[in-house]
PDB file of C-alpha atoms in Angstrom:
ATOM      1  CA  UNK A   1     -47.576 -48.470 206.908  1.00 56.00           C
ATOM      2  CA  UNK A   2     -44.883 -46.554 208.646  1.00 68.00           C
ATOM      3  CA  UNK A   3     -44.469 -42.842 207.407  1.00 75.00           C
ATOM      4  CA  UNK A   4     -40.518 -43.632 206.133  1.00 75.00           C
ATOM      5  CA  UNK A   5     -41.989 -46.349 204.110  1.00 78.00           C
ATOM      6  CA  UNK A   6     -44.191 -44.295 202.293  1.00 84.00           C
ATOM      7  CA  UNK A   7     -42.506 -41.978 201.392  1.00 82.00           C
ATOM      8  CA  UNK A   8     -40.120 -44.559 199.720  1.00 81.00           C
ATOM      9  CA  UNK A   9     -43.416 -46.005 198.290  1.00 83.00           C
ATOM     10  CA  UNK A  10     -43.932 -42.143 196.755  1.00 84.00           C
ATOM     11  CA  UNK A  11     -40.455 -42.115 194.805  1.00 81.00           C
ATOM     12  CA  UNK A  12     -41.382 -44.614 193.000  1.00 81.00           C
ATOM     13  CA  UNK A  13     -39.943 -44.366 189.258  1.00 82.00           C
ATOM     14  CA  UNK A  14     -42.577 -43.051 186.747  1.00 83.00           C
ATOM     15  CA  UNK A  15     -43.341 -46.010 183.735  1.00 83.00           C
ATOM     16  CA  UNK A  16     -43.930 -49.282 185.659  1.00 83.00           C
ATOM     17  CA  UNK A  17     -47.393 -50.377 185.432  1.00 86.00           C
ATOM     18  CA  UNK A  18     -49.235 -49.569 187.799  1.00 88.00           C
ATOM     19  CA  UNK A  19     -47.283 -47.098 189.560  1.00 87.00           C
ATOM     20  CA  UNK A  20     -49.156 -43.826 189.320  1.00 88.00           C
ATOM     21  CA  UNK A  21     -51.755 -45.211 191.530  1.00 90.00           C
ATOM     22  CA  UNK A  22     -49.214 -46.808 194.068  1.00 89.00           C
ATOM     23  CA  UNK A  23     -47.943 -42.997 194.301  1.00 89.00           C
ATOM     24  CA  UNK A  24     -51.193 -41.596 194.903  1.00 90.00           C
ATOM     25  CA  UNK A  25     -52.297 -44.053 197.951  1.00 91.00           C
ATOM     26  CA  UNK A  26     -48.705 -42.974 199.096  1.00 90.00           C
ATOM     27  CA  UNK A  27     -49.342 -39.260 198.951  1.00 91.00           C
ATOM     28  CA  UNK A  28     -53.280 -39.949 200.054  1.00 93.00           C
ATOM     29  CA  UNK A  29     -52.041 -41.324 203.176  1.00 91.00           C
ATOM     30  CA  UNK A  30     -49.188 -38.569 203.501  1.00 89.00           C
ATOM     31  CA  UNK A  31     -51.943 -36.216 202.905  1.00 91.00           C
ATOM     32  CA  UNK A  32     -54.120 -37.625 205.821  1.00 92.00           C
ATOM     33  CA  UNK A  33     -50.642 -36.978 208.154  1.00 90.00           C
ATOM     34  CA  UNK A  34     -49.887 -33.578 207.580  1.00 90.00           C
ATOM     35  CA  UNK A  35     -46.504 -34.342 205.122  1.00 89.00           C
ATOM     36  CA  UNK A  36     -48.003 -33.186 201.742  1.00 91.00           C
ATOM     37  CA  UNK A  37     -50.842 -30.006 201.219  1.00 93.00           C
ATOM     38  CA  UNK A  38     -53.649 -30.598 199.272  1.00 94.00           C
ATOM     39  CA  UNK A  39     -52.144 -29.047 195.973  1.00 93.00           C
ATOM     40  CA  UNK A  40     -49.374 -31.502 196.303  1.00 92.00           C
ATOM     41  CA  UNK A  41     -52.011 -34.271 196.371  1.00 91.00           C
ATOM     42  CA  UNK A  42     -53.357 -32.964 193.200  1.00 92.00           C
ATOM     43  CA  UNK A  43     -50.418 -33.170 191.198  1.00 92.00           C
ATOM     44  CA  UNK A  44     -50.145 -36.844 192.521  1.00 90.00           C
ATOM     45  CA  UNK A  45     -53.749 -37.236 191.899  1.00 92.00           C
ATOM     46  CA  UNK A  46     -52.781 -36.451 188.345  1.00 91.00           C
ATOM     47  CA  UNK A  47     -50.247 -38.245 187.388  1.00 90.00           C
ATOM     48  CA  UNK A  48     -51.965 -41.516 188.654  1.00 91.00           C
ATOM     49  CA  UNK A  49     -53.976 -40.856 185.032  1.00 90.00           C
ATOM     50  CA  UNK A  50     -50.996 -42.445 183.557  1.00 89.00           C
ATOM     51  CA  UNK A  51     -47.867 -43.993 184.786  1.00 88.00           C
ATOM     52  CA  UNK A  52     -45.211 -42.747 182.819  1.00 88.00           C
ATOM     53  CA  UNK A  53     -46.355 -38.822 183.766  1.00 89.00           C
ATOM     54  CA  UNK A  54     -43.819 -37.479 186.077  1.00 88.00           C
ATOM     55  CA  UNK A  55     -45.480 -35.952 189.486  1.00 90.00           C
ATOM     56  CA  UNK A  56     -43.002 -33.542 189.995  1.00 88.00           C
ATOM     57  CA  UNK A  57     -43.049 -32.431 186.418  1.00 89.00           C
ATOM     58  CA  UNK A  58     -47.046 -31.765 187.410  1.00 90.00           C
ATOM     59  CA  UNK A  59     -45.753 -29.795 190.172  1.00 89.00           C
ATOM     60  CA  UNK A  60     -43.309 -27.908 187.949  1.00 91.00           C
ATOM     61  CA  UNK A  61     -46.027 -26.783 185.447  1.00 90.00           C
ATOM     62  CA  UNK A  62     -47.934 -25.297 188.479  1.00 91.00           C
ATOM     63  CA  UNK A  63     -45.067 -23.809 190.339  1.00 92.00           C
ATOM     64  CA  UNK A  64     -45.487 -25.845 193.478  1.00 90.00           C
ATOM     65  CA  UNK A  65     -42.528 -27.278 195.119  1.00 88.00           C
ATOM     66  CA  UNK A  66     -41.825 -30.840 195.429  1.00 88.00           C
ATOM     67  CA  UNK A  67     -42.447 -32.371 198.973  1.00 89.00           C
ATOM     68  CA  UNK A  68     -38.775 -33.123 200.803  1.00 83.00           C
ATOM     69  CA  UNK A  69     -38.596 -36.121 201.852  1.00 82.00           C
ATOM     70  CA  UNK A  70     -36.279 -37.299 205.534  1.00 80.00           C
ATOM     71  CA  UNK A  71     -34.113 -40.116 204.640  1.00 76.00           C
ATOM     72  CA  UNK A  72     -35.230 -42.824 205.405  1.00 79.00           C
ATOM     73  CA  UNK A  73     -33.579 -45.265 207.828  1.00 89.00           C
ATOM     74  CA  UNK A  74     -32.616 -49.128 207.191  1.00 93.00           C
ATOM     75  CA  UNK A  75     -35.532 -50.314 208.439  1.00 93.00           C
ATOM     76  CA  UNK A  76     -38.189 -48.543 206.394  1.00 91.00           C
ATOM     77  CA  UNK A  77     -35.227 -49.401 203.503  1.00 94.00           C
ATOM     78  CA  UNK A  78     -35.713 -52.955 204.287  1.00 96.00           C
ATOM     79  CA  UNK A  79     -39.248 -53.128 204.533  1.00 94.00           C
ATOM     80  CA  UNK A  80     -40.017 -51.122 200.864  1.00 93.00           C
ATOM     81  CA  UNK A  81     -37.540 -54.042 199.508  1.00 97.00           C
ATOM     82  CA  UNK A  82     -39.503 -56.569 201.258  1.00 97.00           C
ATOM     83  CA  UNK A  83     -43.251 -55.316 200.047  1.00 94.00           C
ATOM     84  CA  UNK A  84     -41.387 -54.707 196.127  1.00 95.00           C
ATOM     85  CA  UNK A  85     -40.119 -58.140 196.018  1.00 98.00           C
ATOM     86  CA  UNK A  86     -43.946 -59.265 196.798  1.00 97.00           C
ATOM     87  CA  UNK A  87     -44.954 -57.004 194.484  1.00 94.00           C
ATOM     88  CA  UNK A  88     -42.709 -58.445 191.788  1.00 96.00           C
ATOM     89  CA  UNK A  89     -43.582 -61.718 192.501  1.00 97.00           C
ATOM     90  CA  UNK A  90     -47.177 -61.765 192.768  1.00 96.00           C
ATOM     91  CA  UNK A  91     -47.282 -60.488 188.693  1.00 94.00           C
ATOM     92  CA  UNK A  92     -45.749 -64.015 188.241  1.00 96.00           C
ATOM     93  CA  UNK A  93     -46.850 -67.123 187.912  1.00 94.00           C
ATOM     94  CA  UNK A  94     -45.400 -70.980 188.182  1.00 95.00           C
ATOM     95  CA  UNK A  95     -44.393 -73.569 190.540  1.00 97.00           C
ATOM     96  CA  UNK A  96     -43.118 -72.219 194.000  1.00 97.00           C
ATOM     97  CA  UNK A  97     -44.388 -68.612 193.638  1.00 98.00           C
ATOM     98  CA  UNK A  98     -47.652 -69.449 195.966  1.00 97.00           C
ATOM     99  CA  UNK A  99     -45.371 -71.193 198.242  1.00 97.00           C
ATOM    100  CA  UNK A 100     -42.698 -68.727 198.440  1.00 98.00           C
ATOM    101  CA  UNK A 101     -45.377 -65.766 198.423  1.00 98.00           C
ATOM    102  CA  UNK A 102     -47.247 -67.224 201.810  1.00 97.00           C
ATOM    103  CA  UNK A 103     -44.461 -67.727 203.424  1.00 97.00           C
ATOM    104  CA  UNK A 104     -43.288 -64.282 202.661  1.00 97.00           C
ATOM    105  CA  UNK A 105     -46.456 -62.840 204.022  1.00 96.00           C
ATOM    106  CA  UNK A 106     -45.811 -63.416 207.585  1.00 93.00           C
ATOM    107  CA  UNK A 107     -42.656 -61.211 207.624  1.00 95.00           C
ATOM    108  CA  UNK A 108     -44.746 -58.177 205.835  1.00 93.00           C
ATOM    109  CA  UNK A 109     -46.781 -58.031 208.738  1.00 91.00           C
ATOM    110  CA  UNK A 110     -43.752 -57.658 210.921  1.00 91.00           C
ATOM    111  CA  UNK A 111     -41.209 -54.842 211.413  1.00 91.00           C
ATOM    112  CA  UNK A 112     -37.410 -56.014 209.946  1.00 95.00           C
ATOM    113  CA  UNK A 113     -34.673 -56.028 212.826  1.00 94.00           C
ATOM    114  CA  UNK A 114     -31.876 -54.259 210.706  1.00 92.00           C
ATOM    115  CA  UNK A 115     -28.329 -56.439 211.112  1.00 84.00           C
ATOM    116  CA  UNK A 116     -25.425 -55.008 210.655  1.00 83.00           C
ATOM    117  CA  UNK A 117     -24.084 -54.532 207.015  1.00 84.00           C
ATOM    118  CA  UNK A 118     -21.155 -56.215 205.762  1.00 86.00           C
ATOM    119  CA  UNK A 119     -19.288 -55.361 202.674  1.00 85.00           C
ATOM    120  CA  UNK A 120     -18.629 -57.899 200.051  1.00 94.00           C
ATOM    121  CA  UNK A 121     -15.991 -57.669 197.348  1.00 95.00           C
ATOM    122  CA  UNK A 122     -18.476 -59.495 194.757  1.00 97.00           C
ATOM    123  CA  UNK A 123     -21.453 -56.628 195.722  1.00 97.00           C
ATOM    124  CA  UNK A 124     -18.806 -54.067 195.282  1.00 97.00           C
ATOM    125  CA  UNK A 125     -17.509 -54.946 191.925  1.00 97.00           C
ATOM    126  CA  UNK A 126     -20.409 -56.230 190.209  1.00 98.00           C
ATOM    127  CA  UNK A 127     -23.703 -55.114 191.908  1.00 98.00           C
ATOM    128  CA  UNK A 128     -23.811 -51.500 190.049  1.00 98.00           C
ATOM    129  CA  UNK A 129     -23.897 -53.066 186.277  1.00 98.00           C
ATOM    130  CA  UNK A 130     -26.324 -55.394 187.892  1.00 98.00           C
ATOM    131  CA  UNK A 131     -28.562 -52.919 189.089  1.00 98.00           C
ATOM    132  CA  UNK A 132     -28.601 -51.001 185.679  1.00 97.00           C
ATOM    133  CA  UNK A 133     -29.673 -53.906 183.748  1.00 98.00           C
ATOM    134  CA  UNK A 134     -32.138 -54.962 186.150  1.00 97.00           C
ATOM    135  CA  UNK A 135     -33.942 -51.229 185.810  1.00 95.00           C
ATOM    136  CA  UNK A 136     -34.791 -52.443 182.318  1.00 94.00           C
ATOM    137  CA  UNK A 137     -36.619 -55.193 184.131  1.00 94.00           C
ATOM    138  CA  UNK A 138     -38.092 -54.065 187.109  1.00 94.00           C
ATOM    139  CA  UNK A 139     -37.020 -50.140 187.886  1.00 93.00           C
ATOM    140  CA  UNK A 140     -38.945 -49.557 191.275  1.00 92.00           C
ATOM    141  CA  UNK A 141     -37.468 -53.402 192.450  1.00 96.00           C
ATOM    142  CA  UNK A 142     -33.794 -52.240 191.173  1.00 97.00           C
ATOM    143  CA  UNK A 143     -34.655 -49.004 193.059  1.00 93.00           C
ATOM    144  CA  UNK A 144     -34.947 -50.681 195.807  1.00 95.00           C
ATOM    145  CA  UNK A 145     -32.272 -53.029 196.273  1.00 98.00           C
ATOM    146  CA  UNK A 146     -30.078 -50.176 195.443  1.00 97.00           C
ATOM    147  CA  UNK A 147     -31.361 -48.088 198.425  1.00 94.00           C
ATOM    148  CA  UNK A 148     -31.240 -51.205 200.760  1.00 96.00           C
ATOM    149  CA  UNK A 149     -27.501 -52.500 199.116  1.00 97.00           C
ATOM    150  CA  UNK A 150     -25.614 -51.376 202.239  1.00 95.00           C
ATOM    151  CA  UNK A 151     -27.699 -52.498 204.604  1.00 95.00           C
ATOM    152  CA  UNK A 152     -27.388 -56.055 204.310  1.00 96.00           C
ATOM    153  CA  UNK A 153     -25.109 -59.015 205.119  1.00 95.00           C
ATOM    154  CA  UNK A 154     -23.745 -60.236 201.941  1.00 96.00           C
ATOM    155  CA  UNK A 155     -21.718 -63.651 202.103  1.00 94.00           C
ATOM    156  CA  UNK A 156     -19.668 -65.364 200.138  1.00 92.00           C
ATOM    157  CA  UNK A 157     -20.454 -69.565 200.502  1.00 85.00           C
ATOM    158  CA  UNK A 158     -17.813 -71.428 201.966  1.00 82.00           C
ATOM    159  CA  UNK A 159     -19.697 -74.528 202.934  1.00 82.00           C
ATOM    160  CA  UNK A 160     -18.768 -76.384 199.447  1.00 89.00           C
ATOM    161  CA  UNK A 161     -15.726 -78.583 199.025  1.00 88.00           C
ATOM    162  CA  UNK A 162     -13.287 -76.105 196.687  1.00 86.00           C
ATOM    163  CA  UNK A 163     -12.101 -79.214 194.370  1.00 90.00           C
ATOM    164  CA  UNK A 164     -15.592 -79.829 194.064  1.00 94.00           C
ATOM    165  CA  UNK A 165     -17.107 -76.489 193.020  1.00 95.00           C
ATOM    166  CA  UNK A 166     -14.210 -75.139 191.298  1.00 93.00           C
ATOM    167  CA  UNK A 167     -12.094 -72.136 191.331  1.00 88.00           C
ATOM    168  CA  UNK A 168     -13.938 -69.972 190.274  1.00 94.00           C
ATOM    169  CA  UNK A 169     -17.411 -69.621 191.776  1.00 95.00           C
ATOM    170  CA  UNK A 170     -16.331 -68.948 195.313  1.00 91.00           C
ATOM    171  CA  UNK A 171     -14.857 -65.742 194.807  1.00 92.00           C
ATOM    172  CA  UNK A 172     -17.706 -65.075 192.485  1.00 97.00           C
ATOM    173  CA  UNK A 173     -20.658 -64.704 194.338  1.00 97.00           C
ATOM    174  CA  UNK A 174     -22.795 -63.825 197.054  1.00 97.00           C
ATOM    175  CA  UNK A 175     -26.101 -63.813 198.655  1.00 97.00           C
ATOM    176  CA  UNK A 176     -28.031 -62.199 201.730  1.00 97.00           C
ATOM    177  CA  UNK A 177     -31.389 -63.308 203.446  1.00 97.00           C
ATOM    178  CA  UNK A 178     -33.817 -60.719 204.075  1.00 98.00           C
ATOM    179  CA  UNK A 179     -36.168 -63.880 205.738  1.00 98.00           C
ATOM    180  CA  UNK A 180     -34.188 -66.613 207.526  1.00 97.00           C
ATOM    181  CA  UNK A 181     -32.143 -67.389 211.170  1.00 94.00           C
ATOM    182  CA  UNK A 182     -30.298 -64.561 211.182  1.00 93.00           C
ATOM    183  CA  UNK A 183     -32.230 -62.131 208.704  1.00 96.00           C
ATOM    184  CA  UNK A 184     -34.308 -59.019 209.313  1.00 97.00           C
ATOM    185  CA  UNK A 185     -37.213 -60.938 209.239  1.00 97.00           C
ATOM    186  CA  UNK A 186     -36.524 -64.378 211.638  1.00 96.00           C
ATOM    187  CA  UNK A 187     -37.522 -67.766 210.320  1.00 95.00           C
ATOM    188  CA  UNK A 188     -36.686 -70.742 211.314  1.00 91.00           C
ATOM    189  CA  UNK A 189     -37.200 -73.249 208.448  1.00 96.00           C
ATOM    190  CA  UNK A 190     -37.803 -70.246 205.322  1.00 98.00           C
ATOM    191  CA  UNK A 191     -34.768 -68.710 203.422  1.00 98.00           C
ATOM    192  CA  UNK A 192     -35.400 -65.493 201.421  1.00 98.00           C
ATOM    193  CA  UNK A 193     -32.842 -62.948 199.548  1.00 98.00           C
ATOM    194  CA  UNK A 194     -30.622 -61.804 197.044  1.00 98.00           C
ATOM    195  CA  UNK A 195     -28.195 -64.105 195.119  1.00 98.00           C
ATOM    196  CA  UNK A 196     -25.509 -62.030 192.793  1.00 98.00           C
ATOM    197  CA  UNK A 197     -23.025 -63.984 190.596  1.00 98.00           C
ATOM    198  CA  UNK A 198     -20.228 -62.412 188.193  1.00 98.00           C
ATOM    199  CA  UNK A 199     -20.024 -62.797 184.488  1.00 98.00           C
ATOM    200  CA  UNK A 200     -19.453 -65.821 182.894  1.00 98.00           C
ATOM    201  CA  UNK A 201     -19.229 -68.302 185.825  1.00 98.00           C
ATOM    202  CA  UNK A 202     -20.638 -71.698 185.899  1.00 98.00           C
ATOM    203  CA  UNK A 203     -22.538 -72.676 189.037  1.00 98.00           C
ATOM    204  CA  UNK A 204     -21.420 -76.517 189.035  1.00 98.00           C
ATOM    205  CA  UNK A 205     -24.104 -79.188 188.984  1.00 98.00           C
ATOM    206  CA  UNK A 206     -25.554 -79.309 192.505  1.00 98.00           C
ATOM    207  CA  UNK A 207     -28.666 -80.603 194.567  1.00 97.00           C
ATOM    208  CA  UNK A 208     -30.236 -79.867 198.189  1.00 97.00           C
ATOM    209  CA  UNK A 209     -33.163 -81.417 200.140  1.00 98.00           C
ATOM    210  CA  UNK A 210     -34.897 -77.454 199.769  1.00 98.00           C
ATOM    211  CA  UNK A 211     -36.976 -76.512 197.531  1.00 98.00           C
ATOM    212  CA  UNK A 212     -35.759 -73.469 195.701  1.00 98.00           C
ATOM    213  CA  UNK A 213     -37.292 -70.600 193.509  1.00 98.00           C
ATOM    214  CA  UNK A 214     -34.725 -68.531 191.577  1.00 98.00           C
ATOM    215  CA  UNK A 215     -36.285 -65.304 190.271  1.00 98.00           C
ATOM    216  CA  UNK A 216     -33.741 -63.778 188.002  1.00 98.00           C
ATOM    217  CA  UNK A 217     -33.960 -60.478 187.920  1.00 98.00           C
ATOM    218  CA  UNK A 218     -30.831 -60.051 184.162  1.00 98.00           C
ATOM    219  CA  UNK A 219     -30.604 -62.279 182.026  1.00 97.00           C
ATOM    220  CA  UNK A 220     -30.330 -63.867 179.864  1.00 98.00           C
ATOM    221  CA  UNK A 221     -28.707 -66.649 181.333  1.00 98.00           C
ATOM    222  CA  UNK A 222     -27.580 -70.168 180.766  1.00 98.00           C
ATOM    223  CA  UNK A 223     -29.523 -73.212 182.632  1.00 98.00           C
ATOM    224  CA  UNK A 224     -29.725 -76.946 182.944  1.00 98.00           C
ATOM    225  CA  UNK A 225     -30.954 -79.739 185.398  1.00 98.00           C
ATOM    226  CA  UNK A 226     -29.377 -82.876 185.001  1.00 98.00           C
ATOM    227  CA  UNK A 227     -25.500 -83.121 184.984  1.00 98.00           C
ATOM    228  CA  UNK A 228     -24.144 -83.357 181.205  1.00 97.00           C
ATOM    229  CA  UNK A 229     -27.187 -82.171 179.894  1.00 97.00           C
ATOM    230  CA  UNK A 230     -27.354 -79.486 177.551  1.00 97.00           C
ATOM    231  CA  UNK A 231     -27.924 -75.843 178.728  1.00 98.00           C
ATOM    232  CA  UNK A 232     -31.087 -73.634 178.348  1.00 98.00           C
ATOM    233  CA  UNK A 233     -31.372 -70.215 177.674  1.00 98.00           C
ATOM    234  CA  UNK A 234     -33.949 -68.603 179.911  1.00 98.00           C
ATOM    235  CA  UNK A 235     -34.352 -64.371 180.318  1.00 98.00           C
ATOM    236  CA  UNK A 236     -35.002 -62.345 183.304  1.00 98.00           C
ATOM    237  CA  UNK A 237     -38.356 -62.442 185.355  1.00 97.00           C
ATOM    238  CA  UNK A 238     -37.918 -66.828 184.194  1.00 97.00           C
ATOM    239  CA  UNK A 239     -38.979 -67.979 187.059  1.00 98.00           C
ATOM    240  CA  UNK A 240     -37.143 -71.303 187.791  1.00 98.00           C
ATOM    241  CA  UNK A 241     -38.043 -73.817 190.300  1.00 98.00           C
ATOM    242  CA  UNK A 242     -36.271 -76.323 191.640  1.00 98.00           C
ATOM    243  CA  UNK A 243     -37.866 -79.524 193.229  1.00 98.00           C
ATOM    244  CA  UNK A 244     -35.763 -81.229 196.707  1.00 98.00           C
ATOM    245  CA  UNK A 245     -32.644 -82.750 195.311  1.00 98.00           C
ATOM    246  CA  UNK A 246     -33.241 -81.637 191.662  1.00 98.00           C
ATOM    247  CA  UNK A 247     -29.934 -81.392 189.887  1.00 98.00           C
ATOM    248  CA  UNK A 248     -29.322 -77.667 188.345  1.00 98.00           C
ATOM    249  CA  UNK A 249     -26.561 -75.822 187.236  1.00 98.00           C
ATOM    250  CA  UNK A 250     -26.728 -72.132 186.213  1.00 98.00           C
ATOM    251  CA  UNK A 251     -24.100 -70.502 183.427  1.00 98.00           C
ATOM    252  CA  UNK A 252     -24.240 -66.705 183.713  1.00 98.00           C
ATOM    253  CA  UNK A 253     -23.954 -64.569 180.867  1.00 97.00           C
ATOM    254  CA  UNK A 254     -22.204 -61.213 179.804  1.00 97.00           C
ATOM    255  CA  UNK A 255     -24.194 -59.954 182.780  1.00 98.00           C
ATOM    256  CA  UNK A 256     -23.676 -60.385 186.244  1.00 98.00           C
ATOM    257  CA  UNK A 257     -26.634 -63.117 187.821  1.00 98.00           C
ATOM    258  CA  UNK A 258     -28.677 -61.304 190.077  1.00 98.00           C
ATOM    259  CA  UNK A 259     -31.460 -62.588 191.576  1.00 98.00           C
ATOM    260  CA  UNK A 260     -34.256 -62.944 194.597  1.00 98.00           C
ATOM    261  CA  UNK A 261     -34.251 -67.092 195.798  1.00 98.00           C
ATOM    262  CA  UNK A 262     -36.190 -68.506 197.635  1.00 98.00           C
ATOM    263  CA  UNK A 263     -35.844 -72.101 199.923  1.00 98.00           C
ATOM    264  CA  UNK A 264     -39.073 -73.236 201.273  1.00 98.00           C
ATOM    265  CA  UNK A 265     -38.083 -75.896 204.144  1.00 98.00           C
ATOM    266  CA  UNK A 266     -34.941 -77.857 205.103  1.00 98.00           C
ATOM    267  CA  UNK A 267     -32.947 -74.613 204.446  1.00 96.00           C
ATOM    268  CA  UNK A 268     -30.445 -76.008 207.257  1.00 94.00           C
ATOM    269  CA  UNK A 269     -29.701 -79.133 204.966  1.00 94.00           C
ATOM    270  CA  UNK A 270     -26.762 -78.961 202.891  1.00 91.00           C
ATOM    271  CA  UNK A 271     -26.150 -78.745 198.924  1.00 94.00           C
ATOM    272  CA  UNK A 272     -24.318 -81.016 197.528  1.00 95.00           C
ATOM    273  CA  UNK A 273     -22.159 -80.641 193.875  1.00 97.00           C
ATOM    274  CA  UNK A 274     -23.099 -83.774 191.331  1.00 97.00           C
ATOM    275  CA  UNK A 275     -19.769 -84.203 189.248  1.00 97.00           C
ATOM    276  CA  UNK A 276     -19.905 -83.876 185.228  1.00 98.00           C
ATOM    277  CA  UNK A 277     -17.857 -84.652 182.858  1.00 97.00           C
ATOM    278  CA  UNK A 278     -18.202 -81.428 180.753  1.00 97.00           C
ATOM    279  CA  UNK A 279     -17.405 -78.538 183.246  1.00 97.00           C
ATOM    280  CA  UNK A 280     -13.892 -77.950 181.472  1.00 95.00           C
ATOM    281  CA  UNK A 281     -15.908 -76.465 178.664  1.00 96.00           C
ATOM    282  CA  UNK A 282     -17.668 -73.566 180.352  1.00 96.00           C
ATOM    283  CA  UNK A 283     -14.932 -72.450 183.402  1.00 93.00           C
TER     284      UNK A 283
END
């Protein structure tokens, strides 16, 4: 693991399961290249005993001073959000997870080829209040999107007919790949990212030949899979799967939707909205 990436791996928030001993084989293999001393490994060694202990509180109580780390670049800030979203979803279980999780594997053994950035109004308006309710959730995944925000292409869907999908969902969303044609990580028939929706938006009834994995990451939010049909409430970390040319629609709540997707094949073959009768009661 590259140096910058380990050092993202050793700020890793204090609480999360886990996460004490993900800091130590950080600082183990920082000790092992010169960047911490020995004493610094202690405290890390430490407060691995339980995850919500601090390390630089350790450090504090025995007057050491905290390792600095260099800032990392957008590679290494891609490729901590890349090994976190594996993380996340390998705690999970249910339909596509496997899928999407072997598929994902390839691209961790790769370095990411950082594209340009580009700005989105959506990401600007609504990612921060995302972000803070998705630390509730998942605080070292939240951590990381945050750090890796700028850094990616967010777009805003345009392939839809507008009479068809309504007025109000394309100007409020977007999504990035971190796998796919153009991503970080190249693919040419897997589609992985980020998928951020405002407040209170209905994602019309729609269908595509990919299969698709939806992990949300706020909640709760509003779901259904047949046009007409009544809505279910699912929370975050739900994962939802939908099967080729399954029908779902997605009603977000007082939170913004954000989310990692996932389409496993045919990701070049269009979606498609599936009219019903009852969208005047949610937009």
């Amino acid at each position: 693991m590259a140096t910058s990436v380990l050092w993202l791996a050793l700020s890793e928030p204090a609480g999360p399961p886990g996460s004490g001993r993900r800091r130590y084989g950080a600082a183990m293999a920082l000790h092992a290249s010169g960047a911490l001393s020995t004493a610094q490994l202690e405290a890390y060694r430490e407060a691995a005993t339980a995850d919500a202990v601090e390390p630089f509180r350790v450090m504090a109580d025995r007057g050491l001073t905290p390792p600095v780390p260099p800032a990392p670049d957008a590679a290494a800030r891609l490729a901590h959000l890349l090994a976190e979203t594996d993380r996340c979803l390998a705690a999970l279980s249910g339909p596509g997870i496997a899928e999407t999780r072997t598929l994902l594997a390839a691209a961790l053994l790769q370095k990411p080829d950082p594209r340009p950035g580009r700005a989105n109004l959506v990401v600007e308006t609504h990612m921060e209040t995302a972000l803070e309710a998705a630390k509730t959730i998942d605080p070292t995944l939240a951590a990381a999107i945050a750090a890796a925000t700028g850094d990616l292409t967010w777009i805003t869907y345009d392939a839809y007919p507008p009479a068809q999908i309504g007025p109000h969902f394309t100007r409020s969303h977007a999504f990035c790949s971190l796998i796919g044609a153009t991503a970080p990580w190249r693919a040419s028939d897997f589609d992985l990212g980020l998928f951020l929706v405002a407040p209170g938006i209905l994602y019309r009834d729609h269908a595509h030949p990919a299969p698709e994995l939806y992990l949300p990451l706020t909640g709760p939010h509003r779901w259904r899979f047949a046009p007409d049909g009544p809505f279910r409430t699912l929370p975050a970390l739900q994962p939802v799967w939908n099967p080729a040319l399954k029908p779902h629609a997605t009603l977000t709540g007082a939170l913004p939707f954000l989310s990692l997707f996932a389409w496993t094949r045919d990701v070049d073959q269009p979606a498609h909205v599936l009219p019903a009768s009852d969208w005047s009661l949610y937009e």
